[in-house]
Every structure is written in C-alpha cells, then in structure tokens.
Amino acid sequence: MVSEVKAVSGRGVPLVGNDIDTDRIIPARYLKAITFDGLGEGVFIDDRTALKGEHPFDQPQYQGAKILIVNRNFGCGSSREHAPQAIAKWGIQALIGESFAEIFFGNCVAMGIPCLTADAVTVKQLQKLVASNPQAAVTVNLETLQVQIDDYTAPVAIGEGTRSTFIAGTWDACGQLVANADQVRATAVKLPYVSWGKLSKN
C-alpha cells in the first residue's frame, strides 16, 4: 500500500484569525456521530451561521478549495479527531499556517493531511494572494518545502521525521499493518504472550 504525499495542488481558502479551536472547527454536538461521514457539512457551522454566508467556507469562490491557509495556534482546544475529519470531509487536503496545536497536527498526520508552517508575513501574503485571486493554483511541495501561487514562491516547514513519512507513504500506520500482515503474523507467533495457547499445550 503506497500512500505517498509529495505535493498537494489546488485552489486555496484563507481563514484569518489566531487560536481557532476545535470547538469552532466542529462543535461538540457533532461528536455524537457514529461515523465521520457528513462532518464536512458541520465544519465551522457556528461561525458560518453567525457570519450569514460571509464565512470563507460558505463563499462561492472558495468552494472546492484543497489548501487551507490559517494563522497562529490553529486547532487548539480539545483533542477531538472530528476536527481534522470535518476539514477533510469538506475537501481540504493540506494546511499552511503560522503554527498548529500539537494534537490537531498529529491527528492530521494520521489522516495524511500535511500541516506546514510559515512565518506570519508569508502567511499573510498567501492569504492576500488567494483572497485577491481565488482561482489561482496553490501548490505545496513537501520535497522542496515550498509553496507557490502564480509567480510567488515561499518556503514552508514541517518536521523532517513527519515530512519523510509523507514522502515515503509510511504516515498511514493502519495501512502499513495491513500491507505487512504476513510479517505481523510471523512476529506474533514468536511472542509468548500472543501464542499462549500453543505454549499451554506443552
């Protein structure tokens, strides 16, 4: 199973504001859901309702965007996995921001969604470029660690360990287990606490 994420390209959507927490991303009432299906409809729902159609996720020019551009400490608050799931179900495949809450970042990595950082000036410029031209193609390249919008190119960052797992396709822990099921079984047979039944017969 190969799940390499070397680059993400598509249109961008700017979301201006610091400390946007997971309760704003997906309110707690949505945690009752049995599956993550349909969470995209509820992403930022309270903010969207309050802004009466003026939230970026409601504006027609940003529909279908794949790259979310945020500011500082995005995804703070509770550790709910529903937050990155809701963003992904809406269509986001990568995020660029000044910084991300640690657990939110980890949940995104586990789903194959890279969260890259850039300095405040760069993020502001990216948001400005996307706002002025919502149809512009945005490309985030994990191999070169660059983001490009038209003629504008800027550096982005992500931890080398995380970056290498995306590029190699090893970020998908469950996928790795399934792909290496024979090796897992072979190892399990050698472990006394797994093969206790065989030992008890001796």
mmCIF file of C-alpha atoms in Angstrom:
data_model
loop_
_atom_site.group_PDB
_atom_site.id
_atom_site.type_symbol
_atom_site.label_atom_id
_atom_site.label_comp_id
_atom_site.label_asym_id
_atom_site.label_seq_id
_atom_site.Cartn_x
_atom_site.Cartn_y
_atom_site.Cartn_z
ATOM 1 C CA MET A 1 0.000 0.000 0.000
ATOM 2 C CA VAL A 2 1.600 3.252 -1.141
ATOM 3 C CA SER A 3 0.183 6.464 0.286
ATOM 4 C CA GLU A 4 2.840 8.956 -0.697
ATOM 5 C CA VAL A 5 2.068 12.645 -0.215
ATOM 6 C CA LYS A 6 4.777 14.599 -2.016
ATOM 7 C CA ALA A 7 2.761 17.616 -3.109
ATOM 8 C CA VAL A 8 -0.759 18.979 -2.899
ATOM 9 C CA SER A 9 -2.134 21.286 -5.571
ATOM 10 C CA GLY A 10 -5.452 23.060 -5.841
ATOM 11 C CA ARG A 11 -7.166 26.287 -5.005
ATOM 12 C CA GLY A 12 -6.738 27.851 -1.585
ATOM 13 C CA VAL A 13 -9.077 29.226 1.051
ATOM 14 C CA PRO A 14 -7.904 31.837 3.580
ATOM 15 C CA LEU A 15 -9.177 31.717 7.153
ATOM 16 C CA VAL A 16 -7.923 34.699 9.105
ATOM 17 C CA GLY A 17 -7.669 34.532 12.895
ATOM 18 C CA ASN A 18 -5.499 33.204 15.702
ATOM 19 C CA ASP A 19 -6.369 30.469 18.218
ATOM 20 C CA ILE A 20 -9.214 28.940 16.218
ATOM 21 C CA ASP A 21 -10.035 25.957 18.400
ATOM 22 C CA THR A 22 -11.505 22.562 17.633
ATOM 23 C CA ASP A 23 -14.906 23.503 19.054
ATOM 24 C CA ARG A 24 -15.154 26.216 16.428
ATOM 25 C CA ILE A 25 -13.967 23.797 13.755
ATOM 26 C CA ILE A 26 -16.635 21.248 14.691
ATOM 27 C CA PRO A 27 -18.935 21.858 17.710
ATOM 28 C CA ALA A 28 -19.201 19.234 20.451
ATOM 29 C CA ARG A 29 -22.767 18.307 19.465
ATOM 30 C CA TYR A 30 -21.341 16.672 16.331
ATOM 31 C CA LEU A 31 -19.279 14.241 18.421
ATOM 32 C CA LYS A 32 -22.380 12.059 18.751
ATOM 33 C CA ALA A 33 -21.930 10.964 15.139
ATOM 34 C CA ILE A 34 -21.359 7.230 14.682
ATOM 35 C CA THR A 35 -19.085 7.801 11.681
ATOM 36 C CA PHE A 36 -17.226 10.800 10.298
ATOM 37 C CA ASP A 37 -19.445 10.860 7.210
ATOM 38 C CA GLY A 38 -21.249 14.153 6.805
ATOM 39 C CA LEU A 39 -18.991 16.110 9.151
ATOM 40 C CA GLY A 40 -17.982 18.356 6.269
ATOM 41 C CA GLU A 41 -21.420 19.960 6.374
ATOM 42 C CA GLY A 42 -20.883 20.932 10.015
ATOM 43 C CA VAL A 43 -17.353 22.316 9.749
ATOM 44 C CA PHE A 44 -17.214 25.843 11.263
ATOM 45 C CA ILE A 45 -21.013 25.695 11.388
ATOM 46 C CA ASP A 46 -21.481 28.133 14.295
ATOM 47 C CA ASP A 47 -19.086 30.685 12.803
ATOM 48 C CA ARG A 48 -20.731 30.255 9.415
ATOM 49 C CA THR A 49 -24.202 30.758 10.884
ATOM 50 C CA ALA A 50 -23.093 33.894 12.726
ATOM 51 C CA LEU A 51 -21.495 35.324 9.587
ATOM 52 C CA LYS A 52 -24.602 34.617 7.470
ATOM 53 C CA GLY A 53 -22.832 33.364 4.369
ATOM 54 C CA GLU A 54 -19.730 35.545 4.672
ATOM 55 C CA HIS A 55 -17.520 32.806 6.134
ATOM 56 C CA PRO A 56 -14.880 31.654 3.606
ATOM 57 C CA PHE A 57 -16.266 28.102 3.713
ATOM 58 C CA ASP A 58 -19.627 29.463 2.510
ATOM 59 C CA GLN A 59 -18.372 31.875 -0.126
ATOM 60 C CA PRO A 60 -18.782 30.526 -3.663
ATOM 61 C CA GLN A 61 -15.302 31.485 -4.836
ATOM 62 C CA TYR A 62 -13.703 29.099 -2.342
ATOM 63 C CA GLN A 63 -15.862 26.041 -2.966
ATOM 64 C CA GLY A 64 -13.706 23.093 -3.968
ATOM 65 C CA ALA A 65 -10.549 24.539 -2.427
ATOM 66 C CA LYS A 66 -7.990 21.998 -1.224
ATOM 67 C CA ILE A 67 -5.493 24.085 0.760
ATOM 68 C CA LEU A 68 -6.488 25.935 3.933
ATOM 69 C CA ILE A 69 -4.335 28.917 4.922
ATOM 70 C CA VAL A 70 -4.611 29.813 8.606
ATOM 71 C CA ASN A 71 -2.772 31.832 11.231
ATOM 72 C CA ARG A 72 -1.383 31.060 14.702
ATOM 73 C CA ASN A 73 -2.222 28.127 17.000
ATOM 74 C CA PHE A 74 -4.835 26.620 14.722
ATOM 75 C CA GLY A 75 -6.671 23.588 16.101
ATOM 76 C CA CYS A 76 -6.105 24.344 19.787
ATOM 77 C CA GLY A 77 -8.550 23.212 22.464
ATOM 78 C CA SER A 78 -9.886 19.668 22.805
ATOM 79 C CA SER A 79 -8.191 16.754 21.081
ATOM 80 C CA ARG A 80 -11.252 15.683 19.069
ATOM 81 C CA GLU A 81 -10.321 13.822 15.906
ATOM 82 C CA HIS A 82 -13.590 15.084 14.447
ATOM 83 C CA ALA A 83 -11.939 18.471 13.772
ATOM 84 C CA PRO A 84 -9.462 17.362 11.088
ATOM 85 C CA GLN A 85 -12.029 14.852 9.839
ATOM 86 C CA ALA A 86 -14.563 17.647 9.296
ATOM 87 C CA ILE A 87 -11.997 19.770 7.467
ATOM 88 C CA ALA A 88 -11.033 16.797 5.291
ATOM 89 C CA LYS A 89 -14.664 15.900 4.531
ATOM 90 C CA TRP A 90 -15.187 19.470 3.325
ATOM 91 C CA GLY A 91 -12.322 18.880 0.875
ATOM 92 C CA ILE A 92 -9.145 20.207 2.474
ATOM 93 C CA GLN A 93 -6.029 18.142 1.717
ATOM 94 C CA ALA A 94 -3.288 20.359 3.210
ATOM 95 C CA LEU A 95 -2.931 23.280 5.606
ATOM 96 C CA ILE A 96 -0.454 26.134 5.830
ATOM 97 C CA GLY A 97 -0.301 28.231 8.977
ATOM 98 C CA GLU A 98 1.928 30.037 11.429
ATOM 99 C CA SER A 99 1.546 27.220 13.976
ATOM 100 C CA PHE A 100 -0.716 24.300 14.850
ATOM 101 C CA ALA A 101 -1.814 22.741 18.120
ATOM 102 C CA GLU A 102 0.183 19.564 18.688
ATOM 103 C CA ILE A 103 -2.679 17.069 18.958
ATOM 104 C CA PHE A 104 -4.507 18.585 15.985
ATOM 105 C CA PHE A 105 -1.287 18.331 13.985
ATOM 106 C CA GLY A 106 -0.873 14.666 14.973
ATOM 107 C CA ASN A 107 -4.458 13.842 14.037
ATOM 108 C CA CYS A 108 -3.931 15.438 10.630
ATOM 109 C CA VAL A 109 -0.742 13.460 10.041
ATOM 110 C CA ALA A 110 -2.574 10.237 10.908
ATOM 111 C CA MET A 111 -5.048 11.088 8.126
ATOM 112 C CA GLY A 112 -2.413 12.008 5.542
ATOM 113 C CA ILE A 113 -3.037 15.751 5.727
ATOM 114 C CA PRO A 114 0.201 17.748 5.907
ATOM 115 C CA CYS A 115 0.218 20.857 8.102
ATOM 116 C CA LEU A 116 3.074 23.101 7.054
ATOM 117 C CA THR A 117 4.221 26.261 8.769
ATOM 118 C CA ALA A 118 5.452 29.612 7.504
ATOM 119 C CA ASP A 119 6.237 32.905 9.168
ATOM 120 C CA ALA A 120 3.480 35.430 9.810
ATOM 121 C CA VAL A 121 4.482 37.683 6.902
ATOM 122 C CA THR A 122 4.415 34.782 4.431
ATOM 123 C CA VAL A 123 1.062 33.504 5.701
ATOM 124 C CA LYS A 124 -0.462 36.966 5.432
ATOM 125 C CA GLN A 125 0.819 37.277 1.866
ATOM 126 C CA LEU A 126 -0.569 33.845 0.938
ATOM 127 C CA GLN A 127 -3.967 34.773 2.373
ATOM 128 C CA LYS A 128 -3.891 38.072 0.488
ATOM 129 C CA LEU A 129 -2.980 36.413 -2.819
ATOM 130 C CA VAL A 130 -5.745 33.819 -2.502
ATOM 131 C CA ALA A 131 -8.312 36.416 -1.469
ATOM 132 C CA SER A 132 -7.459 38.586 -4.484
ATOM 133 C CA ASN A 133 -7.476 35.644 -6.895
ATOM 134 C CA PRO A 134 -9.464 32.675 -5.545
ATOM 135 C CA GLN A 135 -8.986 30.763 -8.810
ATOM 136 C CA ALA A 136 -5.197 30.810 -8.528
ATOM 137 C CA ALA A 137 -3.492 27.429 -8.276
ATOM 138 C CA VAL A 138 -1.699 26.817 -4.998
ATOM 139 C CA THR A 139 0.958 24.112 -4.835
ATOM 140 C CA VAL A 140 2.527 22.880 -1.622
ATOM 141 C CA ASN A 141 5.634 20.784 -2.308
ATOM 142 C CA LEU A 142 6.881 18.628 0.557
ATOM 143 C CA GLU A 143 10.003 17.611 -1.344
ATOM 144 C CA THR A 144 11.241 21.157 -1.948
ATOM 145 C CA LEU A 145 9.445 22.635 1.096
ATOM 146 C CA GLN A 146 7.968 25.449 -0.937
ATOM 147 C CA VAL A 147 4.535 26.875 -1.613
ATOM 148 C CA GLN A 148 3.767 28.530 -4.914
ATOM 149 C CA ILE A 149 0.900 30.742 -6.035
ATOM 150 C CA ASP A 150 1.364 32.018 -9.576
ATOM 151 C CA ASP A 151 4.780 33.769 -9.584
ATOM 152 C CA TYR A 152 5.037 33.914 -5.789
ATOM 153 C CA THR A 153 7.138 31.236 -4.107
ATOM 154 C CA ALA A 154 7.895 30.996 -0.400
ATOM 155 C CA PRO A 155 9.485 28.484 1.975
ATOM 156 C CA VAL A 156 7.348 26.321 4.252
ATOM 157 C CA ALA A 157 8.423 23.987 7.027
ATOM 158 C CA ILE A 158 7.479 20.673 8.593
ATOM 159 C CA GLY A 159 9.455 18.384 10.896
ATOM 160 C CA GLU A 160 11.849 16.170 8.949
ATOM 161 C CA GLY A 161 10.513 12.976 10.527
ATOM 162 C CA THR A 162 6.946 13.835 9.570
ATOM 163 C CA ARG A 163 7.994 15.045 6.123
ATOM 164 C CA SER A 164 9.806 11.780 5.396
ATOM 165 C CA THR A 165 6.767 9.695 6.373
ATOM 166 C CA PHE A 166 4.589 11.660 3.935
ATOM 167 C CA ILE A 167 7.079 11.359 1.096
ATOM 168 C CA ALA A 168 7.665 7.639 1.716
ATOM 169 C CA GLY A 169 3.976 6.944 2.287
ATOM 170 C CA THR A 170 4.581 5.488 5.749
ATOM 171 C CA TRP A 171 2.347 8.006 7.580
ATOM 172 C CA ASP A 172 -0.540 5.520 7.302
ATOM 173 C CA ALA A 173 0.026 3.285 10.345
ATOM 174 C CA CYS A 174 -3.049 1.114 9.711
ATOM 175 C CA GLY A 175 -2.157 0.797 6.054
ATOM 176 C CA GLN A 176 1.348 -0.291 6.997
ATOM 177 C CA LEU A 177 -0.028 -3.037 9.259
ATOM 178 C CA VAL A 178 -2.371 -4.325 6.561
ATOM 179 C CA ALA A 179 0.339 -4.221 3.902
ATOM 180 C CA ASN A 180 2.695 -6.183 6.147
ATOM 181 C CA ALA A 181 0.159 -8.618 7.591
ATOM 182 C CA ASP A 182 2.368 -11.668 6.924
ATOM 183 C CA GLN A 183 5.262 -10.137 8.839
ATOM 184 C CA VAL A 184 2.932 -9.193 11.689
ATOM 185 C CA ARG A 185 1.708 -12.791 11.924
ATOM 186 C CA ALA A 186 5.260 -14.159 11.789
ATOM 187 C CA THR A 187 6.309 -11.886 14.623
ATOM 188 C CA ALA A 188 3.193 -12.668 16.665
ATOM 189 C CA VAL A 189 3.943 -16.404 16.556
ATOM 190 C CA LYS A 190 7.290 -15.747 18.260
ATOM 191 C CA LEU A 191 5.763 -13.768 21.107
ATOM 192 C CA PRO A 192 4.856 -15.841 24.178
ATOM 193 C CA TYR A 193 2.035 -13.531 25.214
ATOM 194 C CA VAL A 194 0.418 -13.897 21.769
ATOM 195 C CA SER A 195 0.989 -17.621 21.241
ATOM 196 C CA TRP A 196 -0.006 -18.608 24.796
ATOM 197 C CA GLY A 197 -2.347 -21.329 23.508
ATOM 198 C CA LYS A 198 0.472 -23.167 21.790
ATOM 199 C CA LEU A 199 2.666 -22.916 24.909
ATOM 200 C CA SER A 200 -0.071 -24.189 27.223
ATOM 201 C CA LYS A 201 -0.219 -27.479 25.317
ATOM 202 C CA ASN A 202 3.452 -28.288 26.022
#
